[in-house]
Amino acid sequence: MTALVKLTDVSKYYGNIRALEGVSLEVSAGEITCVLGDNGAGKSTLIKIIAGLHQHDEGTFEIEGEETVLANPRAALDRGIATVYQDLAVVPLMPVWRNFFLGSEPTTGRGPFRRLDVARMRGTTRSELLRMGIDLRDVDQPIGTLSGGERQCVAIARAVYFGAKVLVLDEPTAALGVKQSGVVLKYVAAARDAGLGVVLITHNPHHAHLVGDRFVLLKRGTMAGSHTRDSITLDELTRQMAGGSELDELSHELARVAQSPQDTPPAARGHRPGATDRTRRDDTTR
């Protein structure tokens, strides 16, 4: 089956700065591909390339088997790639239904009598959220009054409704508690079960391993590993995410430093032979 999105040896440079180099990624329908990495690993740059904000400098970017270069985010949306950023791009004081259709509002009437189709937007928002399993108290309430998890779920439902084939989620659980994170991950899995290809950007290996089918690890702009769910355990994923061999080297270094004061000769610790004898003679003189 042809992958919805496939990146092969993609690189991105900003002058002399290497943001990404040789990164490969594959997103298929009905699968969640998790991209893990620490701060500065290149996750944001990867998102911007997939979302059409930036163009890659090297490598190939394919959408449903066709090599392409996205000119802008609108081109990505037209090709079925929807990105939900960490700030969600919502207007807190607007009702939920206005945010659901923000930028794509349906209208009714003609000419000077043309106006927003409010009844349709309210009804569609309620039904689409219910279809995703989200039962809001009132779609007229400002979206800023919802919890962080609920806002993430509204953004996911909006992307599904507008025909997204690939859903890119930028750290959806970063600022959420344990319970709300679980709610968001449930709806991420629901989007996968609806047939979407999902790219989940996260720095939490526990969240990734709960829902992920593929795992791509980034480190300083390069790939540190690529695994399927069956080929890696949560403990190994956590170890690689945390640094792996670097942690082992650090633990050995700390152990060596902890032992060094006992193993170091007195002269190496700054003790001068005869200093104690001189101190005793001075005390005797006084």
PDB file of N, CA and C in Angstrom, residues 189-282:
ATOM      1  N   ALA A 189      -6.015   7.975  18.875  1.00  0.00           N
ATOM      2  CA  ALA A 189      -6.259   6.602  18.422  1.00  0.00           C
ATOM      3  C   ALA A 189      -7.545   6.511  17.616  1.00  0.00           C
ATOM      4  N   ALA A 190      -8.556   7.306  17.976  1.00  0.00           N
ATOM      5  CA  ALA A 190      -9.812   7.318  17.223  1.00  0.00           C
ATOM      6  C   ALA A 190      -9.592   7.840  15.806  1.00  0.00           C
ATOM      7  N   ALA A 191      -8.723   8.853  15.651  1.00  0.00           N
ATOM      8  CA  ALA A 191      -8.407   9.367  14.318  1.00  0.00           C
ATOM      9  C   ALA A 191      -7.703   8.295  13.486  1.00  0.00           C
ATOM     10  N   ARG A 192      -6.825   7.535  14.116  1.00  0.00           N
ATOM     11  CA  ARG A 192      -6.163   6.429  13.404  1.00  0.00           C
ATOM     12  C   ARG A 192      -7.182   5.384  12.976  1.00  0.00           C
ATOM     13  N   ASP A 193      -8.107   5.041  13.875  1.00  0.00           N
ATOM     14  CA  ASP A 193      -9.112   4.032  13.561  1.00  0.00           C
ATOM     15  C   ASP A 193     -10.067   4.497  12.469  1.00  0.00           C
ATOM     16  N   ALA A 194     -10.163   5.838  12.287  1.00  0.00           N
ATOM     17  CA  ALA A 194     -11.000   6.384  11.215  1.00  0.00           C
ATOM     18  C   ALA A 194     -10.286   6.331   9.865  1.00  0.00           C
ATOM     19  N   GLY A 195      -9.049   5.841   9.846  1.00  0.00           N
ATOM     20  CA  GLY A 195      -8.328   5.673   8.589  1.00  0.00           C
ATOM     21  C   GLY A 195      -7.310   6.741   8.287  1.00  0.00           C
ATOM     22  N   LEU A 196      -7.089   7.666   9.208  1.00  0.00           N
ATOM     23  CA  LEU A 196      -6.113   8.728   8.971  1.00  0.00           C
ATOM     24  C   LEU A 196      -4.707   8.216   9.266  1.00  0.00           C
ATOM     25  N   GLY A 197      -3.739   8.822   8.608  1.00  0.00           N
ATOM     26  CA  GLY A 197      -2.350   8.631   8.982  1.00  0.00           C
ATOM     27  C   GLY A 197      -1.973   9.739   9.950  1.00  0.00           C
ATOM     28  N   VAL A 198      -1.440   9.394  11.112  1.00  0.00           N
ATOM     29  CA  VAL A 198      -1.176  10.367  12.168  1.00  0.00           C
ATOM     30  C   VAL A 198       0.324  10.463  12.422  1.00  0.00           C
ATOM     31  N   VAL A 199       0.822  11.705  12.482  1.00  0.00           N
ATOM     32  CA  VAL A 199       2.201  11.957  12.908  1.00  0.00           C
ATOM     33  C   VAL A 199       2.128  12.606  14.278  1.00  0.00           C
ATOM     34  N   LEU A 200       2.596  11.909  15.294  1.00  0.00           N
ATOM     35  CA  LEU A 200       2.546  12.392  16.665  1.00  0.00           C
ATOM     36  C   LEU A 200       3.942  12.835  17.100  1.00  0.00           C
ATOM     37  N   ILE A 201       4.102  14.144  17.265  1.00  0.00           N
ATOM     38  CA  ILE A 201       5.377  14.686  17.742  1.00  0.00           C
ATOM     39  C   ILE A 201       5.322  14.738  19.269  1.00  0.00           C
ATOM     40  N   THR A 202       6.288  14.149  19.921  1.00  0.00           N
ATOM     41  CA  THR A 202       6.260  14.123  21.382  1.00  0.00           C
ATOM     42  C   THR A 202       7.668  13.910  21.931  1.00  0.00           C
ATOM     43  N   HIS A 203       7.847  14.276  23.196  1.00  0.00           N
ATOM     44  CA  HIS A 203       9.091  13.946  23.888  1.00  0.00           C
ATOM     45  C   HIS A 203       8.823  12.959  25.022  1.00  0.00           C
ATOM     46  N   ASN A 204       7.594  12.402  25.048  1.00  0.00           N
ATOM     47  CA  ASN A 204       7.200  11.471  26.097  1.00  0.00           C
ATOM     48  C   ASN A 204       7.112  10.057  25.526  1.00  0.00           C
ATOM     49  N   PRO A 205       8.083   9.205  25.797  1.00  0.00           N
ATOM     50  CA  PRO A 205       8.057   7.854  25.224  1.00  0.00           C
ATOM     51  C   PRO A 205       6.908   7.001  25.744  1.00  0.00           C
ATOM     52  N   HIS A 206       6.436   7.280  26.956  1.00  0.00           N
ATOM     53  CA  HIS A 206       5.309   6.507  27.495  1.00  0.00           C
ATOM     54  C   HIS A 206       4.047   6.765  26.687  1.00  0.00           C
ATOM     55  N   HIS A 207       3.779   8.034  26.358  1.00  0.00           N
ATOM     56  CA  HIS A 207       2.619   8.358  25.542  1.00  0.00           C
ATOM     57  C   HIS A 207       2.770   7.774  24.143  1.00  0.00           C
ATOM     58  N   ALA A 208       3.979   7.860  23.591  1.00  0.00           N
ATOM     59  CA  ALA A 208       4.212   7.353  22.240  1.00  0.00           C
ATOM     60  C   ALA A 208       3.982   5.849  22.165  1.00  0.00           C
ATOM     61  N   HIS A 209       4.489   5.122  23.148  1.00  0.00           N
ATOM     62  CA  HIS A 209       4.394   3.666  23.101  1.00  0.00           C
ATOM     63  C   HIS A 209       2.971   3.178  23.327  1.00  0.00           C
ATOM     64  N   LEU A 210       2.134   3.999  23.958  1.00  0.00           N
ATOM     65  CA  LEU A 210       0.741   3.606  24.182  1.00  0.00           C
ATOM     66  C   LEU A 210      -0.035   3.505  22.871  1.00  0.00           C
ATOM     67  N   VAL A 211       0.219   4.424  21.940  1.00  0.00           N
ATOM     68  CA  VAL A 211      -0.610   4.499  20.731  1.00  0.00           C
ATOM     69  C   VAL A 211       0.174   4.307  19.438  1.00  0.00           C
ATOM     70  N   GLY A 212       1.496   4.384  19.478  1.00  0.00           N
ATOM     71  CA  GLY A 212       2.295   4.419  18.261  1.00  0.00           C
ATOM     72  C   GLY A 212       2.428   3.074  17.566  1.00  0.00           C
ATOM     73  N   ASP A 213       2.545   3.129  16.232  1.00  0.00           N
ATOM     74  CA  ASP A 213       2.823   1.949  15.421  1.00  0.00           C
ATOM     75  C   ASP A 213       4.252   1.974  14.883  1.00  0.00           C
ATOM     76  N   ARG A 214       4.774   3.191  14.644  1.00  0.00           N
ATOM     77  CA  ARG A 214       6.158   3.375  14.218  1.00  0.00           C
ATOM     78  C   ARG A 214       6.792   4.463  15.073  1.00  0.00           C
ATOM     79  N   PHE A 215       8.101   4.365  15.264  1.00  0.00           N
ATOM     80  CA  PHE A 215       8.808   5.337  16.091  1.00  0.00           C
ATOM     81  C   PHE A 215      10.060   5.805  15.367  1.00  0.00           C
ATOM     82  N   VAL A 216      10.191   7.119  15.232  1.00  0.00           N
ATOM     83  CA  VAL A 216      11.379   7.737  14.638  1.00  0.00           C
ATOM     84  C   VAL A 216      12.011   8.615  15.700  1.00  0.00           C
ATOM     85  N   LEU A 217      13.271   8.375  16.020  1.00  0.00           N
ATOM     86  CA  LEU A 217      13.967   9.145  17.040  1.00  0.00           C
ATOM     87  C   LEU A 217      14.942  10.111  16.381  1.00  0.00           C
ATOM     88  N   LEU A 218      14.851  11.376  16.781  1.00  0.00           N
ATOM     89  CA  LEU A 218      15.726  12.410  16.251  1.00  0.00           C
ATOM     90  C   LEU A 218      16.691  12.877  17.330  1.00  0.00           C
ATOM     91  N   LYS A 219      17.906  13.197  16.884  1.00  0.00           N
ATOM     92  CA  LYS A 219      18.919  13.712  17.801  1.00  0.00           C
ATOM     93  C   LYS A 219      19.794  14.697  17.046  1.00  0.00           C
ATOM     94  N   ARG A 220      19.703  15.966  17.426  1.00  0.00           N
ATOM     95  CA  ARG A 220      20.492  17.037  16.807  1.00  0.00           C
ATOM     96  C   ARG A 220      20.331  17.070  15.289  1.00  0.00           C
ATOM     97  N   GLY A 221      19.110  16.877  14.848  1.00  0.00           N
ATOM     98  CA  GLY A 221      18.807  16.986  13.436  1.00  0.00           C
ATOM     99  C   GLY A 221      19.038  15.739  12.611  1.00  0.00           C
ATOM    100  N   THR A 222      19.509  14.676  13.224  1.00  0.00           N
ATOM    101  CA  THR A 222      19.737  13.427  12.499  1.00  0.00           C
ATOM    102  C   THR A 222      18.916  12.311  13.129  1.00  0.00           C
ATOM    103  N   MET A 223      18.767  11.217  12.397  1.00  0.00           N
ATOM    104  CA  MET A 223      17.992  10.089  12.904  1.00  0.00           C
ATOM    105  C   MET A 223      18.832   9.263  13.870  1.00  0.00           C
ATOM    106  N   ALA A 224      18.274   9.040  15.053  1.00  0.00           N
ATOM    107  CA  ALA A 224      18.952   8.206  16.037  1.00  0.00           C
ATOM    108  C   ALA A 224      18.367   6.802  16.068  1.00  0.00           C
ATOM    109  N   GLY A 225      17.297   6.568  15.297  1.00  0.00           N
ATOM    110  CA  GLY A 225      16.702   5.245  15.267  1.00  0.00           C
ATOM    111  C   GLY A 225      15.343   5.273  14.603  1.00  0.00           C
ATOM    112  N   SER A 226      14.936   4.134  14.041  1.00  0.00           N
ATOM    113  CA  SER A 226      13.614   3.970  13.443  1.00  0.00           C
ATOM    114  C   SER A 226      13.141   2.562  13.768  1.00  0.00           C
ATOM    115  N   HIS A 227      11.973   2.448  14.406  1.00  0.00           N
ATOM    116  CA  HIS A 227      11.506   1.154  14.901  1.00  0.00           C
ATOM    117  C   HIS A 227      10.008   1.006  14.670  1.00  0.00           C
ATOM    118  N   THR A 228       9.564  -0.255  14.610  1.00  0.00           N
ATOM    119  CA  THR A 228       8.146  -0.565  14.646  1.00  0.00           C
ATOM    120  C   THR A 228       7.780  -0.956  16.074  1.00  0.00           C
ATOM    121  N   ARG A 229       6.510  -0.998  16.338  1.00  0.00           N
ATOM    122  CA  ARG A 229       6.062  -1.295  17.700  1.00  0.00           C
ATOM    123  C   ARG A 229       6.532  -2.679  18.165  1.00  0.00           C
ATOM    124  N   ASP A 230       6.549  -3.629  17.251  1.00  0.00           N
ATOM    125  CA  ASP A 230       6.919  -5.002  17.624  1.00  0.00           C
ATOM    126  C   ASP A 230       8.411  -5.156  17.868  1.00  0.00           C
ATOM    127  N   SER A 231       9.214  -4.219  17.398  1.00  0.00           N
ATOM    128  CA  SER A 231      10.666  -4.397  17.455  1.00  0.00           C
ATOM    129  C   SER A 231      11.327  -3.675  18.617  1.00  0.00           C
ATOM    130  N   ILE A 232      10.555  -2.964  19.451  1.00  0.00           N
ATOM    131  CA  ILE A 232      11.164  -2.218  20.555  1.00  0.00           C
ATOM    132  C   ILE A 232      10.223  -2.190  21.746  1.00  0.00           C
ATOM    133  N   THR A 233      10.789  -2.315  22.931  1.00  0.00           N
ATOM    134  CA  THR A 233      10.000  -2.256  24.155  1.00  0.00           C
ATOM    135  C   THR A 233       9.969  -0.819  24.685  1.00  0.00           C
ATOM    136  N   LEU A 234       9.077  -0.584  25.627  1.00  0.00           N
ATOM    137  CA  LEU A 234       8.980   0.748  26.220  1.00  0.00           C
ATOM    138  C   LEU A 234      10.273   1.119  26.926  1.00  0.00           C
ATOM    139  N   ASP A 235      10.882   0.178  27.625  1.00  0.00           N
ATOM    140  CA  ASP A 235      12.125   0.470  28.348  1.00  0.00           C
ATOM    141  C   ASP A 235      13.246   0.855  27.387  1.00  0.00           C
ATOM    142  N   GLU A 236      13.360   0.131  26.274  1.00  0.00           N
ATOM    143  CA  GLU A 236      14.409   0.441  25.311  1.00  0.00           C
ATOM    144  C   GLU A 236      14.125   1.760  24.603  1.00  0.00           C
ATOM    145  N   LEU A 237      12.841   2.017  24.319  1.00  0.00           N
ATOM    146  CA  LEU A 237      12.477   3.287  23.689  1.00  0.00           C
ATOM    147  C   LEU A 237      12.813   4.448  24.614  1.00  0.00           C
ATOM    148  N   THR A 238      12.515   4.284  25.894  1.00  0.00           N
ATOM    149  CA  THR A 238      12.826   5.322  26.875  1.00  0.00           C
ATOM    150  C   THR A 238      14.330   5.525  26.988  1.00  0.00           C
ATOM    151  N   ARG A 239      15.073   4.433  26.967  1.00  0.00           N
ATOM    152  CA  ARG A 239      16.534   4.514  27.068  1.00  0.00           C
ATOM    153  C   ARG A 239      17.123   5.254  25.867  1.00  0.00           C
ATOM    154  N   GLN A 240      16.658   4.912  24.671  1.00  0.00           N
ATOM    155  CA  GLN A 240      17.176   5.585  23.479  1.00  0.00           C
ATOM    156  C   GLN A 240      16.756   7.051  23.443  1.00  0.00           C
ATOM    157  N   MET A 241      15.548   7.307  23.896  1.00  0.00           N
ATOM    158  CA  MET A 241      15.066   8.689  23.924  1.00  0.00           C
ATOM    159  C   MET A 241      15.878   9.528  24.908  1.00  0.00           C
ATOM    160  N   ALA A 242      16.264   8.918  26.021  1.00  0.00           N
ATOM    161  CA  ALA A 242      16.995   9.641  27.063  1.00  0.00           C
ATOM    162  C   ALA A 242      18.482   9.767  26.788  1.00  0.00           C
ATOM    163  N   GLY A 243      18.972   9.078  25.782  1.00  0.00           N
ATOM    164  CA  GLY A 243      20.390   9.224  25.451  1.00  0.00           C
ATOM    165  C   GLY A 243      21.121   7.921  25.277  1.00  0.00           C
ATOM    166  N   GLY A 244      20.581   6.824  25.841  1.00  0.00           N
ATOM    167  CA  GLY A 244      21.172   5.508  25.627  1.00  0.00           C
ATOM    168  C   GLY A 244      22.607   5.413  26.089  1.00  0.00           C
ATOM    169  N   SER A 245      23.526   5.249  25.159  1.00  0.00           N
ATOM    170  CA  SER A 245      24.942   5.062  25.480  1.00  0.00           C
ATOM    171  C   SER A 245      25.524   6.277  26.185  1.00  0.00           C
ATOM    172  N   GLU A 246      24.991   7.477  25.889  1.00  0.00           N
ATOM    173  CA  GLU A 246      25.489   8.674  26.563  1.00  0.00           C
ATOM    174  C   GLU A 246      25.202   8.612  28.062  1.00  0.00           C
ATOM    175  N   LEU A 247      24.030   8.060  28.434  1.00  0.00           N
ATOM    176  CA  LEU A 247      23.711   7.909  29.850  1.00  0.00           C
ATOM    177  C   LEU A 247      24.660   6.917  30.516  1.00  0.00           C
ATOM    178  N   ASP A 248      24.992   5.836  29.803  1.00  0.00           N
ATOM    179  CA  ASP A 248      25.929   4.861  30.362  1.00  0.00           C
ATOM    180  C   ASP A 248      27.294   5.504  30.607  1.00  0.00           C
ATOM    181  N   GLU A 249      27.754   6.294  29.634  1.00  0.00           N
ATOM    182  CA  GLU A 249      29.037   6.978  29.800  1.00  0.00           C
ATOM    183  C   GLU A 249      28.993   7.968  30.953  1.00  0.00           C
ATOM    184  N   LEU A 250      27.847   8.663  31.090  1.00  0.00           N
ATOM    185  CA  LEU A 250      27.718   9.619  32.179  1.00  0.00           C
ATOM    186  C   LEU A 250      27.734   8.933  33.532  1.00  0.00           C
ATOM    187  N   SER A 251      27.056   7.792  33.638  1.00  0.00           N
ATOM    188  CA  SER A 251      27.035   7.076  34.913  1.00  0.00           C
ATOM    189  C   SER A 251      28.435   6.583  35.285  1.00  0.00           C
ATOM    190  N   HIS A 252      29.200   6.105  34.294  1.00  0.00           N
ATOM    191  CA  HIS A 252      30.577   5.667  34.562  1.00  0.00           C
ATOM    192  C   HIS A 252      31.447   6.858  34.981  1.00  0.00           C
ATOM    193  N   GLU A 253      31.242   7.993  34.345  1.00  0.00           N
ATOM    194  CA  GLU A 253      32.019   9.185  34.680  1.00  0.00           C
ATOM    195  C   GLU A 253      31.716   9.657  36.091  1.00  0.00           C
ATOM    196  N   LEU A 254      30.419   9.658  36.454  1.00  0.00           N
ATOM    197  CA  LEU A 254      30.034  10.081  37.806  1.00  0.00           C
ATOM    198  C   LEU A 254      30.584   9.121  38.855  1.00  0.00           C
ATOM    199  N   ALA A 255      30.559   7.817  38.549  1.00  0.00           N
ATOM    200  CA  ALA A 255      31.110   6.838  39.487  1.00  0.00           C
ATOM    201  C   ALA A 255      32.610   7.043  39.667  1.00  0.00           C
ATOM    202  N   ARG A 256      33.306   7.367  38.564  1.00  0.00           N
ATOM    203  CA  ARG A 256      34.746   7.590  38.654  1.00  0.00           C
ATOM    204  C   ARG A 256      35.062   8.836  39.466  1.00  0.00           C
ATOM    205  N   VAL A 257      34.263   9.903  39.252  1.00  0.00           N
ATOM    206  CA  VAL A 257      34.480  11.137  40.004  1.00  0.00           C
ATOM    207  C   VAL A 257      34.206  10.926  41.485  1.00  0.00           C
ATOM    208  N   ALA A 258      33.176  10.118  41.794  1.00  0.00           N
ATOM    209  CA  ALA A 258      32.834   9.867  43.202  1.00  0.00           C
ATOM    210  C   ALA A 258      33.938   9.109  43.924  1.00  0.00           C
ATOM    211  N   GLN A 259      34.679   8.266  43.203  1.00  0.00           N
ATOM    212  CA  GLN A 259      35.746   7.483  43.825  1.00  0.00           C
ATOM    213  C   GLN A 259      37.076   8.221  43.845  1.00  0.00           C
ATOM    214  N   SER A 260      37.251   9.243  43.037  1.00  0.00           N
ATOM    215  CA  SER A 260      38.557   9.870  42.866  1.00  0.00           C
ATOM    216  C   SER A 260      39.116  10.507  44.130  1.00  0.00           C
ATOM    217  N   PRO A 261      38.349  11.160  45.036  1.00  0.00           N
ATOM    218  CA  PRO A 261      38.973  11.768  46.225  1.00  0.00           C
ATOM    219  C   PRO A 261      39.688  10.760  47.113  1.00  0.00           C
ATOM    220  N   GLN A 262      39.140   9.519  47.241  1.00  0.00           N
ATOM    221  CA  GLN A 262      39.778   8.513  48.079  1.00  0.00           C
ATOM    222  C   GLN A 262      41.011   7.923  47.406  1.00  0.00           C
ATOM    223  N   ASP A 263      40.973   7.875  46.045  1.00  0.00           N
ATOM    224  CA  ASP A 263      42.069   7.242  45.329  1.00  0.00           C
ATOM    225  C   ASP A 263      43.220   8.195  45.025  1.00  0.00           C
ATOM    226  N   THR A 264      42.998   9.501  45.176  1.00  0.00           N
ATOM    227  CA  THR A 264      44.014  10.478  44.792  1.00  0.00           C
ATOM    228  C   THR A 264      45.006  10.688  45.929  1.00  0.00           C
ATOM    229  N   PRO A 265      46.319  10.679  45.667  1.00  0.00           N
ATOM    230  CA  PRO A 265      47.324  10.921  46.713  1.00  0.00           C
ATOM    231  C   PRO A 265      47.145  12.307  47.327  1.00  0.00           C
ATOM    232  N   PRO A 266      47.571  12.495  48.586  1.00  0.00           N
ATOM    233  CA  PRO A 266      47.412  13.793  49.255  1.00  0.00           C
ATOM    234  C   PRO A 266      48.026  14.935  48.480  1.00  0.00           C
ATOM    235  N   ALA A 267      49.209  14.709  47.849  1.00  0.00           N
ATOM    236  CA  ALA A 267      49.858  15.796  47.125  1.00  0.00           C
ATOM    237  C   ALA A 267      49.008  16.266  45.962  1.00  0.00           C
ATOM    238  N   ALA A 268      48.247  15.309  45.295  1.00  0.00           N
ATOM    239  CA  ALA A 268      47.415  15.680  44.147  1.00  0.00           C
ATOM    240  C   ALA A 268      46.179  16.443  44.576  1.00  0.00           C
ATOM    241  N   ARG A 269      45.793  16.332  45.872  1.00  0.00           N
ATOM    242  CA  ARG A 269      44.617  17.058  46.347  1.00  0.00           C
ATOM    243  C   ARG A 269      44.981  18.426  46.905  1.00  0.00           C
ATOM    244  N   GLY A 270      46.214  18.881  46.656  1.00  0.00           N
ATOM    245  CA  GLY A 270      46.616  20.219  47.083  1.00  0.00           C
ATOM    246  C   GLY A 270      47.273  20.252  48.448  1.00  0.00           C
ATOM    247  N   HIS A 271      47.603  19.045  49.044  1.00  0.00           N
ATOM    248  CA  HIS A 271      48.253  18.989  50.354  1.00  0.00           C
ATOM    249  C   HIS A 271      49.758  19.109  50.165  1.00  0.00           C
ATOM    250  N   ARG A 272      50.383  20.054  50.854  1.00  0.00           N
ATOM    251  CA  ARG A 272      51.822  20.258  50.738  1.00  0.00           C
ATOM    252  C   ARG A 272      52.527  19.561  51.903  1.00  0.00           C
ATOM    253  N   PRO A 273      53.490  18.701  51.570  1.00  0.00           N
ATOM    254  CA  PRO A 273      54.215  18.002  52.652  1.00  0.00           C
ATOM    255  C   PRO A 273      54.837  19.007  53.616  1.00  0.00           C
ATOM    256  N   GLY A 274      54.689  18.751  54.900  1.00  0.00           N
ATOM    257  CA  GLY A 274      55.283  19.603  55.916  1.00  0.00           C
ATOM    258  C   GLY A 274      54.380  20.722  56.368  1.00  0.00           C
ATOM    259  N   ALA A 275      53.215  20.897  55.666  1.00  0.00           N
ATOM    260  CA  ALA A 275      52.331  22.002  56.047  1.00  0.00           C
ATOM    261  C   ALA A 275      51.796  21.791  57.451  1.00  0.00           C
ATOM    262  N   THR A 276      51.448  20.529  57.801  1.00  0.00           N
ATOM    263  CA  THR A 276      50.908  20.251  59.134  1.00  0.00           C
ATOM    264  C   THR A 276      51.971  20.484  60.199  1.00  0.00           C
ATOM    265  N   ASP A 277      53.240  20.089  59.920  1.00  0.00           N
ATOM    266  CA  ASP A 277      54.317  20.267  60.889  1.00  0.00           C
ATOM    267  C   ASP A 277      54.563  21.739  61.167  1.00  0.00           C
ATOM    268  N   ARG A 278      54.533  22.574  60.113  1.00  0.00           N
ATOM    269  CA  ARG A 278      54.737  24.010  60.307  1.00  0.00           C
ATOM    270  C   ARG A 278      53.619  24.599  61.148  1.00  0.00           C
ATOM    271  N   THR A 279      52.381  24.126  60.916  1.00  0.00           N
ATOM    272  CA  THR A 279      51.245  24.637  61.686  1.00  0.00           C
ATOM    273  C   THR A 279      51.413  24.297  63.158  1.00  0.00           C
ATOM    274  N   ARG A 280      51.864  23.060  63.431  1.00  0.00           N
ATOM    275  CA  ARG A 280      52.062  22.668  64.827  1.00  0.00           C
ATOM    276  C   ARG A 280      53.164  23.502  65.490  1.00  0.00           C
ATOM    277  N   ARG A 281      54.292  23.778  64.736  1.00  0.00           N
ATOM    278  CA  ARG A 281      55.367  24.561  65.324  1.00  0.00           C
ATOM    279  C   ARG A 281      54.879  25.989  65.604  1.00  0.00           C
ATOM    280  N   ASP A 282      54.063  26.529  64.685  1.00  0.00           N
ATOM    281  CA  ASP A 282      53.538  27.876  64.923  1.00  0.00           C
ATOM    282  C   ASP A 282      52.681  27.921  66.163  1.00  0.00           C
TER     283      ASP A 282
END
